XYZ file of C-alpha atoms in Angstrom:
292
model
C 42.058 156.369 152.870
C 42.399 159.749 153.396
C 39.218 162.000 153.059
C 38.971 165.636 152.649
C 38.143 167.848 155.708
C 38.692 164.518 157.581
C 40.949 162.253 159.531
C 41.534 159.233 158.175
C 39.449 155.856 159.453
C 39.481 152.154 159.109
C 36.198 150.543 157.737
C 35.819 147.152 159.611
C 35.654 144.089 157.531
C 31.954 143.401 156.328
C 29.861 140.750 158.417
C 29.648 137.260 156.755
C 25.954 137.968 156.067
C 23.704 140.987 155.863
C 20.059 141.200 156.416
C 18.726 142.151 153.055
C 15.260 142.648 154.070
C 13.167 146.042 154.694
C 9.694 145.964 155.912
C 7.153 148.808 154.791
C 8.068 152.094 156.708
C 5.863 153.432 159.533
C 4.819 156.992 160.350
C 4.907 156.842 164.022
C 6.803 159.806 165.401
C 8.715 159.860 168.375
C 10.633 162.081 170.688
C 13.443 160.422 170.564
C 14.349 161.843 167.401
C 13.964 165.387 168.380
C 16.293 164.467 171.274
C 18.757 163.364 168.403
C 18.670 166.627 167.761
C 19.069 168.353 170.640
C 22.064 166.171 171.452
C 23.651 167.096 168.132
C 23.509 170.855 168.848
C 23.949 171.021 172.165
C 27.466 168.397 171.958
C 28.523 169.970 168.662
C 29.985 173.014 167.594
C 28.588 176.677 167.908
C 27.523 178.689 165.207
C 25.755 176.242 163.432
C 22.684 176.995 161.285
C 20.529 175.006 158.732
C 20.965 176.788 155.658
C 24.934 176.453 156.374
C 25.439 174.917 152.897
C 22.663 176.216 151.228
C 24.853 178.354 148.849
C 28.186 176.178 148.750
C 26.616 172.551 148.652
C 22.844 173.122 147.557
C 22.395 169.568 146.781
C 23.891 168.003 150.246
C 20.768 166.727 151.980
C 19.090 165.090 148.433
C 22.943 163.603 148.011
C 22.576 162.139 151.709
C 19.180 161.150 151.496
C 19.858 159.326 148.246
C 23.028 157.684 150.022
C 21.216 156.339 153.026
C 18.110 155.218 150.958
C 20.409 152.821 148.970
C 22.372 151.633 152.329
C 19.225 150.802 154.015
C 17.832 149.254 150.835
C 20.872 146.867 151.148
C 20.430 146.144 154.810
C 18.075 147.119 157.701
C 21.465 146.941 159.560
C 22.174 150.944 158.034
C 19.697 152.093 160.199
C 20.908 151.211 163.795
C 24.099 151.213 163.552
C 24.286 154.692 161.892
C 22.384 155.912 164.715
C 24.819 154.195 167.204
C 27.858 155.630 165.420
C 26.454 159.259 166.098
C 25.562 158.394 169.889
C 28.853 157.025 170.564
C 30.653 160.114 168.625
C 28.562 162.867 170.613
C 28.781 161.291 174.049
C 32.772 161.363 174.172
C 34.083 164.137 172.868
C 30.624 165.978 171.190
C 29.468 165.538 167.622
C 33.075 165.788 165.846
C 33.431 162.651 164.161
C 36.558 161.744 166.644
C 35.115 158.236 166.847
C 36.124 158.043 163.043
C 40.033 158.821 163.297
C 42.299 155.676 163.051
C 44.759 154.381 165.570
C 48.486 154.784 164.775
C 51.073 152.676 166.698
C 51.046 153.418 170.219
C 48.212 155.697 169.805
C 44.654 154.272 169.957
C 41.657 156.452 169.086
C 38.238 155.919 169.982
C 37.423 153.668 167.252
C 39.476 150.865 169.052
C 37.892 151.719 172.495
C 36.751 148.613 173.968
C 33.321 149.988 174.080
C 33.636 150.894 170.470
C 34.659 147.685 168.876
C 31.467 146.438 168.462
C 30.241 149.571 166.283
C 29.089 147.771 163.156
C 30.997 148.129 159.591
C 27.293 149.228 158.045
C 27.731 152.764 160.380
C 31.691 153.147 159.158
C 30.440 152.582 155.322
C 27.268 154.681 155.398
C 29.709 157.702 155.989
C 32.367 156.823 153.967
C 29.731 156.378 150.862
C 27.978 159.441 151.868
C 31.380 161.508 152.126
C 32.550 160.408 148.939
C 29.785 161.324 146.718
C 29.389 164.809 148.545
C 33.127 165.170 147.601
C 32.393 164.466 143.785
C 29.803 167.255 143.946
C 31.079 169.696 146.831
C 35.181 169.072 147.158
C 36.574 170.305 150.705
C 33.239 171.803 152.166
C 31.549 169.009 153.942
C 32.752 167.699 157.382
C 32.409 164.360 158.455
C 30.429 165.408 161.580
C 27.854 166.588 159.562
C 27.678 163.950 157.357
C 27.300 161.476 160.227
C 24.947 164.117 161.515
C 22.614 164.318 158.709
C 22.888 160.533 157.863
C 21.579 159.562 161.296
C 18.551 161.943 161.001
C 17.847 160.410 157.447
C 18.145 156.950 158.735
C 15.440 157.908 161.682
C 13.048 159.673 158.784
C 13.390 156.896 156.072
C 12.523 154.097 158.533
C 9.358 155.884 159.621
C 10.185 158.165 162.380
C 10.149 162.145 162.027
C 12.062 164.045 159.360
C 13.429 167.012 161.213
C 16.040 169.786 160.314
C 19.533 169.349 161.481
C 21.836 172.458 162.254
C 25.460 172.285 160.304
C 28.626 173.421 160.534
C 30.600 171.541 162.591
C 34.218 170.735 162.509
C 35.931 167.502 162.485
C 37.678 166.809 165.376
C 41.637 166.347 164.917
C 42.220 164.610 168.389
C 40.792 161.192 169.508
C 42.195 158.861 172.401
C 40.977 155.695 173.443
C 41.153 155.950 176.985
C 38.737 159.336 176.427
C 35.984 156.774 175.988
C 35.939 154.563 179.461
C 32.897 155.468 181.625
C 31.241 157.689 178.913
C 28.881 155.086 177.430
C 26.112 153.172 178.819
C 26.440 149.410 178.972
C 23.888 146.785 178.732
C 24.439 145.987 182.639
C 24.392 149.849 184.149
C 22.255 150.347 187.127
C 19.855 152.902 187.045
C 22.270 155.225 189.015
C 25.132 154.620 186.578
C 22.740 155.798 183.594
C 21.333 158.898 185.634
C 24.657 159.888 186.127
C 25.965 159.303 182.924
C 23.440 161.118 181.116
C 23.244 163.875 183.763
C 26.935 165.012 182.861
C 25.098 166.060 179.392
C 22.582 168.056 180.460
C 20.027 165.261 180.359
C 17.346 163.976 182.589
C 15.516 160.742 183.283
C 13.117 161.295 180.390
C 15.777 162.020 177.984
C 17.372 158.894 178.551
C 14.002 157.114 178.261
C 13.362 158.515 175.081
C 16.802 158.084 173.778
C 16.819 154.464 174.752
C 14.296 153.983 172.055
C 16.878 153.828 169.426
C 17.060 150.176 170.510
C 13.752 149.725 168.468
C 15.902 149.435 165.566
C 19.502 147.688 165.331
C 20.965 144.566 167.124
C 22.919 143.311 170.220
C 25.324 140.391 170.229
C 24.720 137.272 172.795
C 27.250 138.274 175.059
C 25.639 141.511 175.911
C 22.374 139.601 177.408
C 23.537 135.728 177.768
C 23.642 135.943 181.348
C 19.952 137.241 181.428
C 19.239 134.301 179.952
C 21.285 131.784 181.093
C 22.520 133.066 184.494
C 21.280 130.992 188.150
C 18.971 131.854 188.193
C 17.664 133.658 185.053
C 16.475 137.251 184.568
C 13.042 136.950 186.221
C 12.195 140.217 184.420
C 12.438 138.452 181.041
C 9.294 136.965 179.448
C 9.712 133.235 179.462
C 8.681 132.948 175.820
C 11.029 135.293 174.803
C 13.874 133.611 176.638
C 13.210 130.737 175.192
C 13.518 132.393 171.820
C 16.744 133.783 172.637
C 18.202 130.430 173.715
C 17.442 129.289 169.930
C 19.749 132.062 168.817
C 22.600 132.477 171.737
C 24.518 129.215 172.660
C 24.728 128.847 176.485
C 28.452 127.674 176.232
C 29.662 130.886 174.517
C 30.640 129.397 171.446
C 29.621 132.008 169.146
C 28.498 135.375 169.471
C 25.748 135.971 166.910
C 23.977 139.005 166.856
C 19.881 139.513 167.798
C 17.610 142.109 166.646
C 16.539 144.373 169.299
C 12.997 144.248 168.108
C 12.163 140.926 166.539
C 8.185 142.484 165.526
C 9.220 145.748 163.398
C 12.925 145.564 162.960
C 13.359 148.019 160.206
C 10.757 150.864 161.775
C 11.643 153.701 163.784
C 8.395 153.176 165.767
C 7.464 152.658 169.557
C 7.309 148.742 169.599
C 9.943 149.437 171.944
C 8.145 150.499 174.545
C 5.436 147.720 174.056
C 8.358 144.955 173.962
C 9.401 146.366 177.368
C 5.727 146.159 178.955
C 5.422 142.583 178.152
C 9.129 141.769 179.384
C 10.585 141.728 175.665
C 13.673 144.278 176.521
C 16.873 142.557 175.049
C 18.806 144.495 177.445
C 19.111 144.282 181.161
C 19.539 148.054 181.017
C 16.270 148.684 178.977
C 13.996 146.470 180.892
C 15.542 148.363 183.865
C 13.962 151.782 182.612
């Protein structure tokens, strides 16, 4: 499907089951959201402004908020999936929506890179629906890069995090290669030195890493990303034993299936500080999180 001002992209098949429950939203502010704003400016285009579409598409933000609200009401997976899609886009070639470009024969794009194959359907679907709604009101004006940026901000704000203005005016990237992704994104097993080096390449320091990692207060991770922590010989000693026992009920030891598990079992639909509380109790789902 071709989108105006955007390159074409595939929408992955939807999951067999969707989580349809949404909890009451918290009002806790997080510095992570402010770093998302800084990231989107630093790794986006120049000459951005908060009023970029104020005359040409005055209802843009209300249209976007309506779409994201509808998607979040349908499934809480929208929150983490949209934020993660944005991060994976920005950390590779800047915030240019190049992660949405569809592969062609012999030319695999970022979308099909190994590190992006786990990007969830809900993130792509949020962009697709939002783009259609915006095109109906403002044809040929708003880039997918800006739509993804606004959607991420709204996912944060509507799940209890802060609302913050975003500067707009990005152009969509016209090139995308799978090879450009390797080594650019943090892994569940990344060492501290690897993470520091990766973020430093974008001008970010340790406190930025800790703050941005708080996005894991929402979303899910597949068992394959942490199975060794639970079933390794020995098991990860930093993992709370009760939490480890719970995870064993979710993930088979033989790897016969790879179901997703909520990153935060306490408040999965809230953008709050529960992530940090979980870490203090040995409840970080990923080894890289607990390491921080």
